[in-house]
Coordinates of C-alpha atoms in Angstrom, one line a residue:
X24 CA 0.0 0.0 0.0
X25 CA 1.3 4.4 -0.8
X26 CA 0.0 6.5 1.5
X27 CA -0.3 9.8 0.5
X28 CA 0.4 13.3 2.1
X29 CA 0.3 16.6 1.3
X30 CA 4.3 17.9 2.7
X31 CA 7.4 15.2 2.9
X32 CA 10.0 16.5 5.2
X33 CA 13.5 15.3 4.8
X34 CA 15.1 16.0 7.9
X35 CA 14.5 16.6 11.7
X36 CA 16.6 19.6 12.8
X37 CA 15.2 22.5 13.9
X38 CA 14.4 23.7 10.4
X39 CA 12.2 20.2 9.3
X40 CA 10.5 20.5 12.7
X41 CA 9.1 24.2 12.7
X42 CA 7.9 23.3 9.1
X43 CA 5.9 20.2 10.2
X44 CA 4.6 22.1 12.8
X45 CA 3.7 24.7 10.8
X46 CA 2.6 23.1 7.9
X47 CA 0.1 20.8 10.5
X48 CA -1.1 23.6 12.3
X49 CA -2.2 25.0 9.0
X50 CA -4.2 21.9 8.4
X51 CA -2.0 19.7 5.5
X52 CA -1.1 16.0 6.5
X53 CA 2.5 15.9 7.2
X54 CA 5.1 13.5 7.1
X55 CA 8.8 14.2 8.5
X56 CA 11.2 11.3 8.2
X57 CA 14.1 11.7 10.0
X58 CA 17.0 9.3 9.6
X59 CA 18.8 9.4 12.9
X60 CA 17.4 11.1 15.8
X61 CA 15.8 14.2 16.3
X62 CA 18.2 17.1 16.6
X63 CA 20.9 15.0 16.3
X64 CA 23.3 16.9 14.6
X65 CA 23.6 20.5 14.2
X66 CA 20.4 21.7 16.1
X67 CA 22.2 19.7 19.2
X68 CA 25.4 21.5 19.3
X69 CA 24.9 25.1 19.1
X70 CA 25.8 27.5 21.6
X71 CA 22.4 27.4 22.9
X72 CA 21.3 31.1 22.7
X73 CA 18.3 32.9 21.3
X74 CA 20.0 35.7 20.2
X75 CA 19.9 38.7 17.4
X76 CA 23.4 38.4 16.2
X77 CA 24.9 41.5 18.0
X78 CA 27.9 40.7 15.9
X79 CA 25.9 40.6 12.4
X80 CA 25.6 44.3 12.8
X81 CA 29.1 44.5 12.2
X82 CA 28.7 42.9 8.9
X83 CA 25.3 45.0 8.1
X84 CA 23.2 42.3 8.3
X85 CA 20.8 44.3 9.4
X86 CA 17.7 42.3 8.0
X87 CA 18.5 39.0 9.8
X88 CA 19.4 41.0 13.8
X89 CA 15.8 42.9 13.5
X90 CA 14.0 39.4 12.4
X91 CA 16.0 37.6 14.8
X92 CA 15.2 40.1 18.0
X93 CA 11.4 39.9 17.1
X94 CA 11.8 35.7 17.2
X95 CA 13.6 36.3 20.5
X96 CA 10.6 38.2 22.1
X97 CA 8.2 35.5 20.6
X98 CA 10.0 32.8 22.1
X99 CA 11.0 33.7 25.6
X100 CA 6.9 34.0 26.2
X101 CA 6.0 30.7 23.7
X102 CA 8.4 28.7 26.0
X103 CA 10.0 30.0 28.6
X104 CA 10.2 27.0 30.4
X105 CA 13.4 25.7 28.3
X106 CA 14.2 29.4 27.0
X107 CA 15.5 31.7 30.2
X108 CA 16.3 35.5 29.7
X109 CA 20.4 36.0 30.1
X110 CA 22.4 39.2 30.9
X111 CA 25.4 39.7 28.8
X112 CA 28.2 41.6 29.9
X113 CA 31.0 42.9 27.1
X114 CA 34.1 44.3 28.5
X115 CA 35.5 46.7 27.0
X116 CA 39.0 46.3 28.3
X117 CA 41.9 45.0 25.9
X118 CA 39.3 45.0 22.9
X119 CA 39.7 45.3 19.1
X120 CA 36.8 47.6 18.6
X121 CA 36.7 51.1 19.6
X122 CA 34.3 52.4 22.5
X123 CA 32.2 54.2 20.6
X124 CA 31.6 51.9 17.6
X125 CA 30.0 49.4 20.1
X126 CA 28.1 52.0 22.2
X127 CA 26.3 52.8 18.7
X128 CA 26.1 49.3 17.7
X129 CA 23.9 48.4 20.9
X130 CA 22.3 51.3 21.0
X131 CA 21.2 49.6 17.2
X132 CA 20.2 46.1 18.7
X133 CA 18.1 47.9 21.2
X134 CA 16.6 49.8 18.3
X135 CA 16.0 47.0 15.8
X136 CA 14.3 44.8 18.5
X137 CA 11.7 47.4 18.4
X138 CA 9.1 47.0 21.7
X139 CA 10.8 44.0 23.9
X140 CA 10.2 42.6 27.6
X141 CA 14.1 42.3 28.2
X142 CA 16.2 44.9 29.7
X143 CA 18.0 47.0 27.4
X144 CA 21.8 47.9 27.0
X145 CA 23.9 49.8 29.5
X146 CA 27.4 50.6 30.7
X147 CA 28.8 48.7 32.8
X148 CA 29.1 50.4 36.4
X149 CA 31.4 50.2 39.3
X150 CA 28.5 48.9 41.2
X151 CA 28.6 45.5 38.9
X152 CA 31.5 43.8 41.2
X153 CA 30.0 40.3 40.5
X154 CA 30.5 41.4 37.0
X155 CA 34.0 43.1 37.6
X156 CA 35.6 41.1 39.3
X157 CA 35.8 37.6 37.7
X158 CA 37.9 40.0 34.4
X159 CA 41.5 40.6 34.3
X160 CA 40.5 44.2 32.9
X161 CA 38.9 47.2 35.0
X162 CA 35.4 48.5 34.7
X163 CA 35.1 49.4 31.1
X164 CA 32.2 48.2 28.8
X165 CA 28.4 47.1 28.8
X166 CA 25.6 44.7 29.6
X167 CA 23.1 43.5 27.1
X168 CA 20.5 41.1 27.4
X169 CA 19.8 38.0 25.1
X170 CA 18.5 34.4 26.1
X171 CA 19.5 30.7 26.7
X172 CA 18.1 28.0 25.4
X173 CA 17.9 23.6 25.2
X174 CA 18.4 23.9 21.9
X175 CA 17.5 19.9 21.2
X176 CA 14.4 20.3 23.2
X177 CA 13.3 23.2 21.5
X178 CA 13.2 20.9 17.9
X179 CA 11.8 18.2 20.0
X180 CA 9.0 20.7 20.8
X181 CA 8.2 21.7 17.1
X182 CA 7.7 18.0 16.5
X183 CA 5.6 17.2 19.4
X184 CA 3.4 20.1 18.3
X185 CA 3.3 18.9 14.8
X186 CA 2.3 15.6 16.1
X187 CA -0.1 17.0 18.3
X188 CA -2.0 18.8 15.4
X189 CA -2.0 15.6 13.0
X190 CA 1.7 15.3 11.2
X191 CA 3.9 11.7 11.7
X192 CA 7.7 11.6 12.9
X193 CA 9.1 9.0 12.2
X194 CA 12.7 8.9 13.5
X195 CA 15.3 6.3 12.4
X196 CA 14.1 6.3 9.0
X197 CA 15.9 7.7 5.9
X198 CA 14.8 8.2 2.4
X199 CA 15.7 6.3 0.1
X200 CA 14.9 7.6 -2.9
X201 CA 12.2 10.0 -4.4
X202 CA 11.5 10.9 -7.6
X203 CA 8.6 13.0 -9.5
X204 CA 5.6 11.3 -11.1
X205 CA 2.3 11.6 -12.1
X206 CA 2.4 15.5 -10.4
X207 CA 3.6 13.7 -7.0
X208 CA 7.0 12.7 -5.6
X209 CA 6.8 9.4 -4.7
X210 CA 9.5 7.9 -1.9
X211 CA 10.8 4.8 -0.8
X212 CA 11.7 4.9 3.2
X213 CA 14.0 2.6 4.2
X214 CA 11.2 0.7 6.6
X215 CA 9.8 -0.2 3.5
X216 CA 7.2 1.9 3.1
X217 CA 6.2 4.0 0.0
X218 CA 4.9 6.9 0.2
X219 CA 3.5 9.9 -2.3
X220 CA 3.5 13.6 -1.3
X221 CA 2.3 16.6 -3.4
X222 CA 5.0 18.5 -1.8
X223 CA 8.7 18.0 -0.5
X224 CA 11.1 20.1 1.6
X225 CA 14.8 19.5 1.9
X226 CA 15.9 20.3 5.4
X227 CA 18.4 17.9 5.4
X228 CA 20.8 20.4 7.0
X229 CA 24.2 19.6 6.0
X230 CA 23.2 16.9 3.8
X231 CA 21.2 19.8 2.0
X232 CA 22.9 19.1 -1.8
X233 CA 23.7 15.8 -1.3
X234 CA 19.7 15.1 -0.9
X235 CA 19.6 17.8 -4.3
X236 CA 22.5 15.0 -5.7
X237 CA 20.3 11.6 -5.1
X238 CA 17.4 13.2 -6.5
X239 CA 19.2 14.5 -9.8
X240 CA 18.2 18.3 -9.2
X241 CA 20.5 20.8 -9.3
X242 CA 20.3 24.2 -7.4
X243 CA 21.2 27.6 -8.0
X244 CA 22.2 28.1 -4.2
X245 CA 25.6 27.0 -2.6
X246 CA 26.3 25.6 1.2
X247 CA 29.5 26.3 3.1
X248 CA 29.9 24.0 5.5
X249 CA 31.4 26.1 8.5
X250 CA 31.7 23.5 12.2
X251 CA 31.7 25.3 15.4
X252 CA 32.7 23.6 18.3
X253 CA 32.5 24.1 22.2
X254 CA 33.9 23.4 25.3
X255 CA 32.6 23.1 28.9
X256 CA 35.7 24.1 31.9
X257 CA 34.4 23.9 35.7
X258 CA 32.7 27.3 36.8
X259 CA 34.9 30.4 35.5
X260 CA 33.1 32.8 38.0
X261 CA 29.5 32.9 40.1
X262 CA 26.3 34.2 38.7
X263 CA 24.0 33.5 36.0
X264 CA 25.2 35.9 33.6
X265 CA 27.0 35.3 30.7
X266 CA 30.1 37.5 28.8
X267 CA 31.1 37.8 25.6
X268 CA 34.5 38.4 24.5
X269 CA 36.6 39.9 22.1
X270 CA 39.5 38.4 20.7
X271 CA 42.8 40.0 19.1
X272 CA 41.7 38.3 15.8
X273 CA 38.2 40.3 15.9
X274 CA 36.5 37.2 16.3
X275 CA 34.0 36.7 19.9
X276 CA 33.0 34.1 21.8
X277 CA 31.1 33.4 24.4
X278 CA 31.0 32.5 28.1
X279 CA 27.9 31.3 29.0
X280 CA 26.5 29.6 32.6
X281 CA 26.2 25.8 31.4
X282 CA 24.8 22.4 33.7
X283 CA 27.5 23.8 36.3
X284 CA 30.2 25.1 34.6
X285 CA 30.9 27.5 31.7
X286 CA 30.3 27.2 28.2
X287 CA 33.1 28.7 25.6
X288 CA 32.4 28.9 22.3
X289 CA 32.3 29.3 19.4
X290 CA 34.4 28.5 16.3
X291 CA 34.3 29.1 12.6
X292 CA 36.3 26.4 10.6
X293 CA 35.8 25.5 7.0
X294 CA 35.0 22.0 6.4
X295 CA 33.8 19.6 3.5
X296 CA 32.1 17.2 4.9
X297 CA 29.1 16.8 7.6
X298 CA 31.1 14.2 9.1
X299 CA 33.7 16.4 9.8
X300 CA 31.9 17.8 13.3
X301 CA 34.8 16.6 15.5
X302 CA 36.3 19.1 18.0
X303 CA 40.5 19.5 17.2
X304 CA 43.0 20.3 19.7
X305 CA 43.5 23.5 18.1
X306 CA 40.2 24.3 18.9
X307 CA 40.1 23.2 22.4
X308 CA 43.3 25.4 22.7
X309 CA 41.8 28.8 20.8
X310 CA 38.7 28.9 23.4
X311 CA 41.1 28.3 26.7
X312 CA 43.4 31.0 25.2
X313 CA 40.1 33.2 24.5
X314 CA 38.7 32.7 28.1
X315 CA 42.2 33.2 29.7
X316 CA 42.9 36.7 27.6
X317 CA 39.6 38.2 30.0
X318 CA 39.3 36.6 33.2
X319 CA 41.3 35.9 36.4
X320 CA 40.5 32.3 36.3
X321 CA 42.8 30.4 33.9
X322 CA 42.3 27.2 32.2
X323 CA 43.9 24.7 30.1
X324 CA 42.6 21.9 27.7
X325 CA 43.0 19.6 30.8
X326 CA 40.3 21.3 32.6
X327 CA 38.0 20.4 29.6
X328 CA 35.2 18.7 31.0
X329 CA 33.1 17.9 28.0
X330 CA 32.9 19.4 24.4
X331 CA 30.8 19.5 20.9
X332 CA 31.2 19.8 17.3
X333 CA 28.3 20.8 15.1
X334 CA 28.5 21.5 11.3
X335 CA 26.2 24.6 10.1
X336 CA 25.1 24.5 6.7
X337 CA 25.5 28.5 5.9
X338 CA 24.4 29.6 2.8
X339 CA 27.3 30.9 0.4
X340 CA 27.2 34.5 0.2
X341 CA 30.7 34.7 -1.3
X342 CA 32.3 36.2 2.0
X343 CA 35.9 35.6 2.1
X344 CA 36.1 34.4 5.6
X345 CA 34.2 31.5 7.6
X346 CA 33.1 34.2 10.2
X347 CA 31.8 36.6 7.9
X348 CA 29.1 33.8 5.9
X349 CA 25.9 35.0 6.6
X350 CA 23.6 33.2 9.3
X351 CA 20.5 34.0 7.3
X352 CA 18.7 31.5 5.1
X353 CA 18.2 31.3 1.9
X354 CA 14.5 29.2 0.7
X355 CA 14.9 27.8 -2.9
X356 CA 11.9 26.5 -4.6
X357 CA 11.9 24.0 -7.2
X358 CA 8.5 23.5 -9.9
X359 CA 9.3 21.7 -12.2
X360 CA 6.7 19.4 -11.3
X361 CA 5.6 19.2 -7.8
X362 CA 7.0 21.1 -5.5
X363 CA 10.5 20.5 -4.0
X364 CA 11.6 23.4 -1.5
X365 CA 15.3 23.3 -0.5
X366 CA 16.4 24.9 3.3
X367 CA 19.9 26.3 3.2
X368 CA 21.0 28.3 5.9
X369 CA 19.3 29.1 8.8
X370 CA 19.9 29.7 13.0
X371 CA 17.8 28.3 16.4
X372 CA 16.6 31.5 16.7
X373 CA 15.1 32.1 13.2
X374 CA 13.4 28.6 12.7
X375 CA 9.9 29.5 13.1
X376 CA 10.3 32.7 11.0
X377 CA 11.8 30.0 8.3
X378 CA 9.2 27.7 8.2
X379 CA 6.4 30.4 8.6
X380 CA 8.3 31.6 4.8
X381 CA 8.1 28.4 3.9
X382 CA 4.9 27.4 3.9
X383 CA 4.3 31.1 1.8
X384 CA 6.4 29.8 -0.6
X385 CA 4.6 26.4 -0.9
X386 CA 1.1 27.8 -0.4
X387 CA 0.3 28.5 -4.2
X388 CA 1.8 25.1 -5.3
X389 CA -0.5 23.2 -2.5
X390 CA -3.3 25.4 -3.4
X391 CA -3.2 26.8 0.1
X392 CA -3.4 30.5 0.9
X393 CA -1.1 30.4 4.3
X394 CA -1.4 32.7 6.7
X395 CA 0.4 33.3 10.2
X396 CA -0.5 31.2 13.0
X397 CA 2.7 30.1 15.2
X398 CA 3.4 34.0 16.0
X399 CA 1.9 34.3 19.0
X400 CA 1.4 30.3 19.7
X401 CA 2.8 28.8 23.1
X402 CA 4.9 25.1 22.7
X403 CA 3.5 22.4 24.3
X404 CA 4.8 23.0 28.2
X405 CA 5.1 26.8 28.0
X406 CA 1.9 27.8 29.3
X407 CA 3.4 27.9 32.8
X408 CA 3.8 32.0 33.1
X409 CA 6.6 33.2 35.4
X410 CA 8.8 30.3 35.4
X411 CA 10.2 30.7 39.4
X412 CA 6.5 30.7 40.8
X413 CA 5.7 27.6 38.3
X414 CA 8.7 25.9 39.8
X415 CA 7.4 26.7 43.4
X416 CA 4.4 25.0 42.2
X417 CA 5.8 21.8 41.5
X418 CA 7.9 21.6 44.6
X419 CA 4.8 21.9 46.6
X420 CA 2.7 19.2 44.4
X421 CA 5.6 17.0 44.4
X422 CA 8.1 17.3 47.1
X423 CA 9.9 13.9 46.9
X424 CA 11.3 14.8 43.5
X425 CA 13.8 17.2 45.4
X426 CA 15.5 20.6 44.5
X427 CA 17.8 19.6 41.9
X428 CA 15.5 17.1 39.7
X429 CA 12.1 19.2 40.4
X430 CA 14.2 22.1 38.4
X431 CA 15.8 20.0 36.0
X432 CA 12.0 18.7 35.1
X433 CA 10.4 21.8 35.6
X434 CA 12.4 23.1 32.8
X435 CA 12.1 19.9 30.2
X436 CA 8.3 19.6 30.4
X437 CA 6.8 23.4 31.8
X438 CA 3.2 22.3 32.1
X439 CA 2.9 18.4 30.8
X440 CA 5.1 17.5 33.9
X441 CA 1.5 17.5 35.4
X442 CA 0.4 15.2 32.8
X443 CA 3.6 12.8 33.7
X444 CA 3.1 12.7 37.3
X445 CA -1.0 12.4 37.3
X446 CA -1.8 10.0 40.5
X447 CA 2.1 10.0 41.2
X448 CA 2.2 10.7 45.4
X449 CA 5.5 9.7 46.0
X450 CA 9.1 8.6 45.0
X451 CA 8.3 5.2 44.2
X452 CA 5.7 5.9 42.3
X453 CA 7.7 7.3 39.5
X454 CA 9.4 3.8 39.2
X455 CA 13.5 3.0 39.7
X456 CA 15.9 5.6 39.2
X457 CA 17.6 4.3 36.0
X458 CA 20.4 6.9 36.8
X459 CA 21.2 10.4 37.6
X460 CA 17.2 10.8 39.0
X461 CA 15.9 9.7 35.7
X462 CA 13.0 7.5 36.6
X463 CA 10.9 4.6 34.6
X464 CA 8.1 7.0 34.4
X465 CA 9.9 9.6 32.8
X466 CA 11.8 6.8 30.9
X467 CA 8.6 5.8 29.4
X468 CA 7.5 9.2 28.9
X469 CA 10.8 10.2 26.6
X470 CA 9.6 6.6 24.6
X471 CA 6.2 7.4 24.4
X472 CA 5.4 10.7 24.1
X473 CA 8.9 12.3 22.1
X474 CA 10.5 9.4 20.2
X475 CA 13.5 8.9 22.2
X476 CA 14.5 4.9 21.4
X477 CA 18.2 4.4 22.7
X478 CA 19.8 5.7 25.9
X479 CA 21.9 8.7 24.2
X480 CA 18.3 9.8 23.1
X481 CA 16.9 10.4 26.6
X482 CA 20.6 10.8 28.1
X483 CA 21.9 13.5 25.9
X484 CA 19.3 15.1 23.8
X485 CA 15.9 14.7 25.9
X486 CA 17.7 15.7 28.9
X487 CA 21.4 16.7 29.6
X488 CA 21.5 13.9 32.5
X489 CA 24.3 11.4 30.7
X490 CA 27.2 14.5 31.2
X491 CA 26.5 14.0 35.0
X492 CA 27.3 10.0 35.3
X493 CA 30.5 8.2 35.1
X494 CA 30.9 5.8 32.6
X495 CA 29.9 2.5 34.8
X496 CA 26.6 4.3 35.6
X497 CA 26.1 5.3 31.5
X498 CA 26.3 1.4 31.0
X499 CA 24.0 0.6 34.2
X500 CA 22.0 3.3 32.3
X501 CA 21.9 1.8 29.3
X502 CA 20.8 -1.8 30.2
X503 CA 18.0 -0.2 32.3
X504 CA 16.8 1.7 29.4
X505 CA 17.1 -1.5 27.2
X506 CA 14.7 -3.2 29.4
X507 CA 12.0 -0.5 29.7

């Protein structure tokens, strides 16, 4: 037997979810196919921000900082159970960039983010000792504010709000092949099925041309492949604010609060493969010398803790330099028969924007007239309000789950923890701990309700638990989970 759908989606990243949700919100049957897990590459290993770009400014990217600010506003009320706002402070000491050009060029981000519910941008003051004194510099320079994010659970949530509204995910299953017939593509999944669609969108990420390659359609747009990678050190200073630091080649990075220690990152290193998302030494070795040029606490690559690679598939602008490729996206839509839409390009921050263009692009082809409906919409979980009287909430409704895991779960699940926990009145209702505080019935909950089928699912994309156990409680983990 073909079944038949109106949208195929190659790809589960954050681009391939927003569209399902999207495109299933505005009413078409969906089907994502995803051929590893969700978020398992690049939408896994960012560096975890909501952000405008401040540094796109400096490259007059002006289009993509104001879009980008307006999807920050949206998101830190649609889920600000796994999105939290964050203070950034810029110091102004030892930098490559003259006072005044980066007073104006906050004074810009402020601007372009038009009416917003975060603070706005300041100088720093002598009053700021907790941010002061963890720098090597004095008190020059500012604070801004931007957001944190899970980035893997922020996909995850796209495609449980697709899913909720009608589209199937199916996760370990790649395409096969597709081709155009009959005014439909018709695909062959590698679970054996065959399927028709009467659209399809590339968001293979990376993969993006070689999906264009097995399907024998060129394109007119170009991918760089560009991997940043990360690092995690124990705690450079105290306080949940973040910096961001200039470096004597003009590049930043960041220092970010990060499951209790601090996130550096990122890079910007040319590659030509996806594959090639592996951290180097050299890497490892430019962030500690980054961090150690600003702050009193110095570290080395020995004090690494833990560290990620991801591969971002930037759209080729021309720009000489794998810092100055634009973040935006570029949508490229193929009709020579039924529709194929390609994604290149494309940030955390933007994906809803993205796929909200998408379907607009797709609309006339479908013989849909799209319209906006995720702008002012609320994930599944979010509808919690302020997220420290929410988490007050659950302590008091569940006590036994304790301080540490009643935030940890608080923040994965917002408002459907209530659903998980429905009749649970104490610790052993929730099952054994399979390790770390991760319990059967939020085992079977990861299974059930968002696809997770192996332990590095629940362990390092569903939650963050796995970088908290040694390796004989990963295996005890594992074997547990096996048996669920």
């Amino acid at each position: 037997m073909t079944d038949h759908y109106d949208l195929l989606i190659a790809g589960g990243g954050i681009n391939g979810c927003a569209i399902a949700r999207e495109a299933a919100l505005l009413g078409l049957k969906v089907l994502l196919v995803e051929r590893d897990d969700l978020a398992s590459h690049t939408s896994s290993a960012s560096t975890k921000l909501i952000h405008g770009g401040l540094r796109y400014l400096e490259y007059y990217d002006f289009r993509l900082v104001a879009e980008a600010l307006r999807e920050r506003e949206r998101l830190i009320h649609a889920a600000p159970h796994i999105i939290r706002p964050l203070r950034f402070v810029l110091p102004q000491e030892n930098a490559v960039r003259p006072w005044w050009m980066v007073r104006i060029g906050l004074y810009l981000y402020d601007f372009l983010g038009g009416k917003m519910s975060l603070p706005r941008s300041r100088g720093l003051r002598k009053s700021d000792t907790d941010y002061i004194a963890p720098l090597k510099g004095g008190e020059s320079g500012f604070v801004y504010s931007d957001a944190q994010v899970d980035d893997s659970r922020l996909t995850l949530l796209n495609a449980v709000d697709a899913a909720a509204n009608g589209a199937e995910i199916c996760t370990r299953v790649s395409l096969e092949g597709a081709s155009r017939e009959g005014g439909l593509w018709h695909a062959t999944l590698s679970n054996g099925r065959e399927v028709t669609a009467r659209g399809f969108v590339n968001a293979a990420g990376p993969w993006v041309h070689l999906l264009l390659e097995q399907l024998g359609i060129p394109s007119k747009a170009n991918v760089r492949l560009v991997k940043g990678s990360h690092i995690v050190v124990p705690k450079l200073y105290e306080g949940d604010h973040a910096y961001i630091l200039q470096l004597p080649d003009r590049r930043i990075i960041f220092a970010i609060p990060w499951q209790g220690g601090t996130e550096i990152g990122t890079t910007d290193i040319p590659v030509d493969a996806p594959e090639d998302a592996v951290i180097s030494a050299e890497e490892i070795a430019y962030l500690c010398d980054g961090a150690n040029h600003h702050f009193v606490k110095q570290v080395s690559p020995a004090d690494v803790t833990c560290s990620w690679s991801g591969v971002r598939p930037l759209y080729d602008d021309g720009a000489s330099e794998a810092k100055a490729v634009t973040r935006d996206y570029v949508l490229e839509l193929d009709e020579d028969g039924p529709p194929l839409l390609s994604v290149f390009g494309g940030k955390i921050t933007t994906g809803r924007h993205l796929a909200e263009e998408a379907m607009a692009k797709l609309g006339a082809a479908l013989g849909l007239k799209p319209r906006p409906i995720t702008r002012a919409r609320v994930f599944p979980g979010g509808a919690i309000g302020d997220f420290e009287h929410f988490l007050a909430q659950v302590r008091a409704s569940w006590p036994f789950l304790g301080e540490a895991r009643s935030a940890r779960m608080a923040h994965a699940y917002g408002s459907m923890l209530g659903k998980m926990l429905d009749g649970v009145t104490d610790e052993a209702g929730m099952g054994a701990d399979l390790g770390g505080g991760l319990t059967e019935i939020e085992g079977r909950w990861m299974q059930t309700h968002e696809w997770a089928r192996t332990a590095a699912d629940a362990l390092d994309r569903r939650s963050k638990v796995g970088l908290h156990l040694t390796p004989e409680q990963h295996a005890a983990f594992e074997k547990a989970w096996d048996a669920l």
